Coordinates of C-alpha atoms in Angstrom, one line a residue:
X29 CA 100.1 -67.6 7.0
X30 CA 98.4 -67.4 10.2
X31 CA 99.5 -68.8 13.6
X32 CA 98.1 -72.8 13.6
X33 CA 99.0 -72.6 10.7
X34 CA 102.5 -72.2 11.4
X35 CA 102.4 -74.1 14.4
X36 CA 101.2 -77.2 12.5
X37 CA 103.9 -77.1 10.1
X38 CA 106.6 -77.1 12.2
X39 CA 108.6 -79.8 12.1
X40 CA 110.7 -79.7 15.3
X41 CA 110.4 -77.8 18.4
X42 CA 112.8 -74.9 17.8
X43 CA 113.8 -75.0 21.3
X44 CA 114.4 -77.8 24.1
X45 CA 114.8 -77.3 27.8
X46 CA 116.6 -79.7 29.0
X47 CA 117.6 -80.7 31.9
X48 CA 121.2 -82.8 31.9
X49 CA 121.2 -83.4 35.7
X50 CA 118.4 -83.6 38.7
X51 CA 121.2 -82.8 41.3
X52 CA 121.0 -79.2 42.6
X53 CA 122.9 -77.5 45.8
X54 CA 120.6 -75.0 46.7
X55 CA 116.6 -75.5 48.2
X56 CA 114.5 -73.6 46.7
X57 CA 111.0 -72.6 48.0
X58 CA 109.4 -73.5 44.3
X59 CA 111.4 -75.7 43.2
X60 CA 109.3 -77.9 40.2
X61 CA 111.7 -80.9 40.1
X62 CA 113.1 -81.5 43.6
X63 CA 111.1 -84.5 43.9
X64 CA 112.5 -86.1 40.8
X65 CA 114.8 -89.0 40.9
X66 CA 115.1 -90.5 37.1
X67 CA 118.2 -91.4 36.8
X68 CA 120.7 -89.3 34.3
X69 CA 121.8 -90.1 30.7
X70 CA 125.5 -91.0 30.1
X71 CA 127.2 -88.4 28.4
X72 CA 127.6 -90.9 24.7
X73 CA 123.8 -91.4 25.7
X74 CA 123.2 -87.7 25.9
X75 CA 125.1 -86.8 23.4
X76 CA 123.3 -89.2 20.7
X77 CA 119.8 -88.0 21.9
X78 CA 121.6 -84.3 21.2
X79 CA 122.4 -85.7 17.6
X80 CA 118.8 -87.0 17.3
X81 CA 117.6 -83.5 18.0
X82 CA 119.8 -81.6 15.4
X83 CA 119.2 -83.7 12.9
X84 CA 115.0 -83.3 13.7
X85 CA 115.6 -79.8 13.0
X86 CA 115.8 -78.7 16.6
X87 CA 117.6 -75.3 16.5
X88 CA 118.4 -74.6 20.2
X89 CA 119.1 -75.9 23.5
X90 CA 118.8 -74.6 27.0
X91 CA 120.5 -76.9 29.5
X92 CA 118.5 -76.9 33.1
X93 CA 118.4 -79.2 35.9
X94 CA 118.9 -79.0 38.8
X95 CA 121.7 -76.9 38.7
X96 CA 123.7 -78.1 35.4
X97 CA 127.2 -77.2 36.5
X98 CA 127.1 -80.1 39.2
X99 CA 127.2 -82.4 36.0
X100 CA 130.4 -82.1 35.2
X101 CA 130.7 -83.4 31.6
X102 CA 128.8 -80.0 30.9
X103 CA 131.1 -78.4 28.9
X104 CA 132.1 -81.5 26.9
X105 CA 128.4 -81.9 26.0
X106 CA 128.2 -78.4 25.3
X107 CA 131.3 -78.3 23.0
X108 CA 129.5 -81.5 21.3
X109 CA 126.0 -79.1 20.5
X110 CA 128.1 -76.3 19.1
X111 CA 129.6 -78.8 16.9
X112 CA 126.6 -80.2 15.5
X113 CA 125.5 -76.6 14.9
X114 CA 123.2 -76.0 18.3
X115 CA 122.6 -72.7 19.6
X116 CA 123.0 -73.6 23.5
X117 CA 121.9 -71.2 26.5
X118 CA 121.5 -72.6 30.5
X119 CA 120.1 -71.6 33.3
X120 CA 122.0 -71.6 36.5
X121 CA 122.3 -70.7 40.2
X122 CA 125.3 -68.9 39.4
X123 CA 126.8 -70.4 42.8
X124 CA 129.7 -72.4 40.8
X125 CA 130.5 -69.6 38.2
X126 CA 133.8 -67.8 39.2
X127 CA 135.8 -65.8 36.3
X128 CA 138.0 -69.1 35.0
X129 CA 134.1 -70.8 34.5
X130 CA 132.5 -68.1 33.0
X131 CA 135.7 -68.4 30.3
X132 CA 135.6 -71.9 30.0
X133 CA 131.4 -71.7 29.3
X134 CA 132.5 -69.2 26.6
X135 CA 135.3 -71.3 25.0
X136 CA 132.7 -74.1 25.4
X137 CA 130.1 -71.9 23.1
X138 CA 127.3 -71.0 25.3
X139 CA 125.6 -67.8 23.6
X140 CA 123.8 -66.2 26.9
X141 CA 123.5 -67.5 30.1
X142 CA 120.2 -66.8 33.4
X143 CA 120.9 -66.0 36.7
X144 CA 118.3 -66.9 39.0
X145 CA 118.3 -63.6 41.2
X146 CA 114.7 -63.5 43.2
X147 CA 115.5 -60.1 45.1
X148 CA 117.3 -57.3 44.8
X149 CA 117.6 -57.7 49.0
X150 CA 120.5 -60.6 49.4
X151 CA 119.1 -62.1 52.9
X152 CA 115.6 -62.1 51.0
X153 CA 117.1 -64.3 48.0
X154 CA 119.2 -66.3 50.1
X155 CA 116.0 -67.3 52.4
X156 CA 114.0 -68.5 49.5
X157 CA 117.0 -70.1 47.7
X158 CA 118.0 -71.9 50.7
X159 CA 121.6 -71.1 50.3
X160 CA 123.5 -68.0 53.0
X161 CA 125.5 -66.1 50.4
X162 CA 124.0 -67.3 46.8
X163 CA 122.7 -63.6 45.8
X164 CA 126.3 -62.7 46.1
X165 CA 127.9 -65.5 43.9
X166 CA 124.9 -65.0 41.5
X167 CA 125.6 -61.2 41.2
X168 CA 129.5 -62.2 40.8
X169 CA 128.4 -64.7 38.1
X170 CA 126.5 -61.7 36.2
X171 CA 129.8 -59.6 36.7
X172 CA 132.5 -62.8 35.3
X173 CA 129.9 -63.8 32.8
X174 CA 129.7 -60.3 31.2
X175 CA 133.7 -59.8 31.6
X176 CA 133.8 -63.4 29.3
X177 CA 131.3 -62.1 26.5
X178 CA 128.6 -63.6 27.2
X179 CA 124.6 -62.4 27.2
X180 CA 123.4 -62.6 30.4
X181 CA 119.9 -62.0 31.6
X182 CA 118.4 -62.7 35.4
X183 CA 115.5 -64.8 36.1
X184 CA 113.3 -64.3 38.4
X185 CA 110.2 -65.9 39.9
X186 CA 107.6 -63.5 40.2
X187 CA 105.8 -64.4 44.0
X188 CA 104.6 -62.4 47.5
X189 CA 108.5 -61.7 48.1
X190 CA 109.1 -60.0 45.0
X191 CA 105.4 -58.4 43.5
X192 CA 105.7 -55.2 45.2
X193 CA 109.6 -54.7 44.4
X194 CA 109.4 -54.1 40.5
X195 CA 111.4 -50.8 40.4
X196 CA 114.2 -52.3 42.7
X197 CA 114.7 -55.2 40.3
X198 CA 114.5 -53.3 37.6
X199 CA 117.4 -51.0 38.8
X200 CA 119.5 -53.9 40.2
X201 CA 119.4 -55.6 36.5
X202 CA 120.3 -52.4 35.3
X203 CA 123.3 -51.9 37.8
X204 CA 124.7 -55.4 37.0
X205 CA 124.8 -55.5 33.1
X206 CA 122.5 -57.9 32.8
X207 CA 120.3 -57.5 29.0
X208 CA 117.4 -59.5 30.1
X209 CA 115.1 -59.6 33.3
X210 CA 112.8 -62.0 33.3
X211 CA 109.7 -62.3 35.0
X212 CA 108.6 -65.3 35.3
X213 CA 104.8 -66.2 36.4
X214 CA 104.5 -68.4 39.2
X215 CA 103.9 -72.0 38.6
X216 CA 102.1 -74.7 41.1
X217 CA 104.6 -77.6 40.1
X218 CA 106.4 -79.5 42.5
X219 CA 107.1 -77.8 45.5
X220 CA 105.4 -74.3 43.9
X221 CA 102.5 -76.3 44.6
X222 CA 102.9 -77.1 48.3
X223 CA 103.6 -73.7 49.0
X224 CA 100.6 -72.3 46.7
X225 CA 99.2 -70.4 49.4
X226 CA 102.2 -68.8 51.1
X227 CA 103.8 -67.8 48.0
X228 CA 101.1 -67.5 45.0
X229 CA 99.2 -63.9 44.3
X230 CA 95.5 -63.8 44.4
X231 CA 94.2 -63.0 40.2
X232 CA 93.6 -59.4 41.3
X233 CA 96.9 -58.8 42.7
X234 CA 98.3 -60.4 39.6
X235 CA 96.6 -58.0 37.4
X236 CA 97.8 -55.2 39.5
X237 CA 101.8 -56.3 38.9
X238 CA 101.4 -57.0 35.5
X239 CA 100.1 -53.3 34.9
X240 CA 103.2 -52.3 36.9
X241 CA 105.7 -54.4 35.3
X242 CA 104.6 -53.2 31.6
X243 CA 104.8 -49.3 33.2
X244 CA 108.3 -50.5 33.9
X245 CA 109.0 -52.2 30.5
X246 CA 107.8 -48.9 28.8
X247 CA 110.1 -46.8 31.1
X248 CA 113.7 -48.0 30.5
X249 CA 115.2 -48.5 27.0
X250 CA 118.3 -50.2 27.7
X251 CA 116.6 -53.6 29.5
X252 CA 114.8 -55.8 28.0
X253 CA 112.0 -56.8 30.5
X254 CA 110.2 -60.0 29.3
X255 CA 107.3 -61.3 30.6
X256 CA 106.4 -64.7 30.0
X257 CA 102.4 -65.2 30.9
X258 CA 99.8 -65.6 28.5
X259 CA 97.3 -63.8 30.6
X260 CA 98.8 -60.4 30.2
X261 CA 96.5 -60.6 27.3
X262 CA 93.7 -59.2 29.2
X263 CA 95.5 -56.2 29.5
X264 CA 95.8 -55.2 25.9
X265 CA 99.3 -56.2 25.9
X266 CA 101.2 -59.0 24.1
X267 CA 104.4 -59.8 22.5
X268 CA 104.1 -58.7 18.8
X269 CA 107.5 -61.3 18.1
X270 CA 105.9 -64.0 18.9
X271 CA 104.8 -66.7 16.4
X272 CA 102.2 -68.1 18.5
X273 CA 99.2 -67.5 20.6
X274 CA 99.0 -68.3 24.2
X275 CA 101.8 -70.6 25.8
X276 CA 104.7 -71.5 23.6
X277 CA 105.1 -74.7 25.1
X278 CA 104.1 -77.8 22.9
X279 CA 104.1 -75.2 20.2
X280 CA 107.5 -74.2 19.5
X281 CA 109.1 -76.0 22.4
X282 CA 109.4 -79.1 24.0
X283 CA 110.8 -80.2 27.8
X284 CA 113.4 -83.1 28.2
X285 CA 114.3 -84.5 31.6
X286 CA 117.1 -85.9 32.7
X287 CA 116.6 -89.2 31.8
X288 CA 115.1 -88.3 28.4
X289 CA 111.4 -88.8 28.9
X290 CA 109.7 -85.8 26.7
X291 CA 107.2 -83.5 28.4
X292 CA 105.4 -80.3 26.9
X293 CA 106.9 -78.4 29.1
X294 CA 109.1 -78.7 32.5
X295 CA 106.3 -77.8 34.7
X296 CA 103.4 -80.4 33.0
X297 CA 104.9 -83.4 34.4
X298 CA 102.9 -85.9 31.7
X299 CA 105.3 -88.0 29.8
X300 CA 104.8 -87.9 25.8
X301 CA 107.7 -90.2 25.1
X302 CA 111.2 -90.7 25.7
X303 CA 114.0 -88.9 23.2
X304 CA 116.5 -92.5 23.7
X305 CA 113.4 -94.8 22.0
X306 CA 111.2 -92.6 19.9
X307 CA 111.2 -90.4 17.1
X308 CA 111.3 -86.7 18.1
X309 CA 109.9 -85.8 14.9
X310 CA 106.7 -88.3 15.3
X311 CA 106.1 -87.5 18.8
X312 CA 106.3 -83.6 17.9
X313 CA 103.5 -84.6 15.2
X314 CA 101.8 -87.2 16.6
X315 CA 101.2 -86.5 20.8
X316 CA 97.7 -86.5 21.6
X317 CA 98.6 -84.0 24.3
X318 CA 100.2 -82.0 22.2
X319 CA 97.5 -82.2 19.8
X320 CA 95.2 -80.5 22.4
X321 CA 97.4 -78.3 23.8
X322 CA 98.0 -76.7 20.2
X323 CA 93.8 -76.9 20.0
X324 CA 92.1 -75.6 23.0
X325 CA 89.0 -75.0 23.4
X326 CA 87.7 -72.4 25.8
X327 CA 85.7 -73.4 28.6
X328 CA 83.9 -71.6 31.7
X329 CA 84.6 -67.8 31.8
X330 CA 86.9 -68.6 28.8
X331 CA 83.9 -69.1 26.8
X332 CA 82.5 -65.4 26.8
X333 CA 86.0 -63.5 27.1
X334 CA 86.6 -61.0 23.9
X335 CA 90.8 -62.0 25.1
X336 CA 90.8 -65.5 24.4
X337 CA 91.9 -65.7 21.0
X338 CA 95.1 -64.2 22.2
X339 CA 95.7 -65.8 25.4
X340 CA 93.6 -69.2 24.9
X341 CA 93.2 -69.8 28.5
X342 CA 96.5 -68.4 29.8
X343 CA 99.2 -70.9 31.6
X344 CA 98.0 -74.3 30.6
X345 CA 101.0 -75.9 33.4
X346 CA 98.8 -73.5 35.9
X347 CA 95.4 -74.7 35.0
X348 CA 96.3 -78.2 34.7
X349 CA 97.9 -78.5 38.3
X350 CA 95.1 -76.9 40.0
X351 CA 92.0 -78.5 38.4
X352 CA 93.2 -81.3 36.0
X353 CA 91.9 -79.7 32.9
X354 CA 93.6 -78.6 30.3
X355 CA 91.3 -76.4 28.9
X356 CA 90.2 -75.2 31.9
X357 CA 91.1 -71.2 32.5
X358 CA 93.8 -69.9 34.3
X359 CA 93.4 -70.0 37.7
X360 CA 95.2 -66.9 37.8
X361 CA 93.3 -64.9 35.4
X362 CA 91.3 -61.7 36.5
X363 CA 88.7 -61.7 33.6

């Protein structure tokens, strides 16, 4: 069965970010949601939009915000998923997990939980977080969240403070247990777009780290280094477990915020419907968005390039915020 194929007959997203809460204690340079004041679901709410989504055929949750912890029905609604048969993951600060949290997120039935770490350098992490001391809680977290049992992995935003440190992450992943580092692209949502041009890379200095992240990934055996972009196609290089082409997003998962209106993703602030009044199923099937996302057609240098079956454009968050076309390429591409 090839990939639209498979993509089409999907009936659910497998996986939904979600974001519970748009509260967050930190400041973070990026940050794609600061700005966002929806209000929040009540947890009976929440919890019946949760049902919804189980019984579409939804497989997994990962719980965002703002920082999810600061809600603090969080490991009610957690308990909740793992009783309708939810696989549930979240990304966090860390700042708030101390060894009795990191047990109660077990007992709650959280499978793995991501640190956001941005530098192996503490003042470095704490100047882009906007929080003295978070790299320190966040490595404790790693440390209490391991002790607990569960999977932890470190995210990490890949930007001018971090491109030329690859080896020290690597080895600071290593030293804290953690199975998973990710590096994630940098995206120009929210406040990633006001600072664009102090934090983004240039195309040809993205090329450059990808080539040195995947010399990394090839070195060690006991990390899992993931790399999330599409364009790392160009390179030769793509993730042979993966069911689709280019972005997952709109493909095999969907974005909720906090007060339930549905976006492809968490950094394509375009509303597709709302989870409380609409059908997941139908608006899975039926988006328009969606519809194109899943259906791109190559445009400009995209037209010509021998890679764009595999990466069909690259981010489509990325090319959307900077030029206001979906199928428009990557703005980050080197091709």
């Amino acid at each position: 069965m090839g990939t639209e194929e498979r993509e089409v007959v999907l009936q659910a997203p497998l996986t939904i970010n979600w974001a519970v809460n748009n509260s967050c204690n930190f400041a973070c340079r990026h940050c794609y949601s600061r700005e966002d004041s929806h209000d929040e679901l009540g947890q009976e709410l929440l919890l019946d939009c949760l049902r919804k989504a189980a019984r579409a055929g939804v497989l997994s949750v990962n719980f965002g915000g703002g920082e999810p912890l600061l809600r603090r029905d969080l490991l009610q609604i957690a308990s909740r998923c793992r009783e309708l048969g939810l696989r549930i993951s979240m990304n966090s600060n860390g700042w708030l997990i101390d060894a009795e949290m990191a047990a109660a997120l077990k007992e709650a039935g959280f499978s793995k939980v991501g640190i956001s770490i941005d530098s192996h350098l503490p003042e470095l992490h704490d100047h882009f977080r906007g929080m003295p001391g978070s790299h320190a809680r966040a490595t404790e977290a790693l440390m209490h969240l391991k002790h607990a049992g569960i999977s932890t992995s470190i995210s990490t935003v890949i930007c001018r403070i971090n491109c030329d440190s690859i080896d020290e992450l690597v080895a600071f992943a290593r030293e804290t247990g953690a199975g998973q580092l990710n590096f994630h692209n940098f995206k120009c949502s929210g406040l990633g777009l006001a600072h664009k041009d102090e934090l983004d890379l240039s195309p040809q200095e993205w090329k450059e780290f990808y080539q040195r992240a995947y010399a990394a990934k090839r070195s060690v055996s006991d990390l899992d280094i993931s790399l999330d972009d599409p364009i790392i196609a160009l390179l030769g290089e793509r993730d042979t477990e993966s069911m689709v082409k280019g972005s997952v997003c709109g493909k095999l998962s969907l974005n909720i915020k906090s007060n339930g209106d549905i976006t492809p993703c968490g950094f394509i602030p375009v509303v597709i419907g709302n989870i409380v009044t609409d059908d997941l199923r139908r608006v899975w099937r039926e988006s328009p968005l969606l519809d194109q996302m899943r259906h791109k057609q190559p445009t400009g240098k995209c037209s010509s390039c021998s890679k764009y079956a595999e990466c069909l454009g690259g981010c489509t968050a990325r090319a959307l915020a900077l030029t206001g076309e979906l199928n428009a390429p990557d703005p980050h591409c080197w091709g």
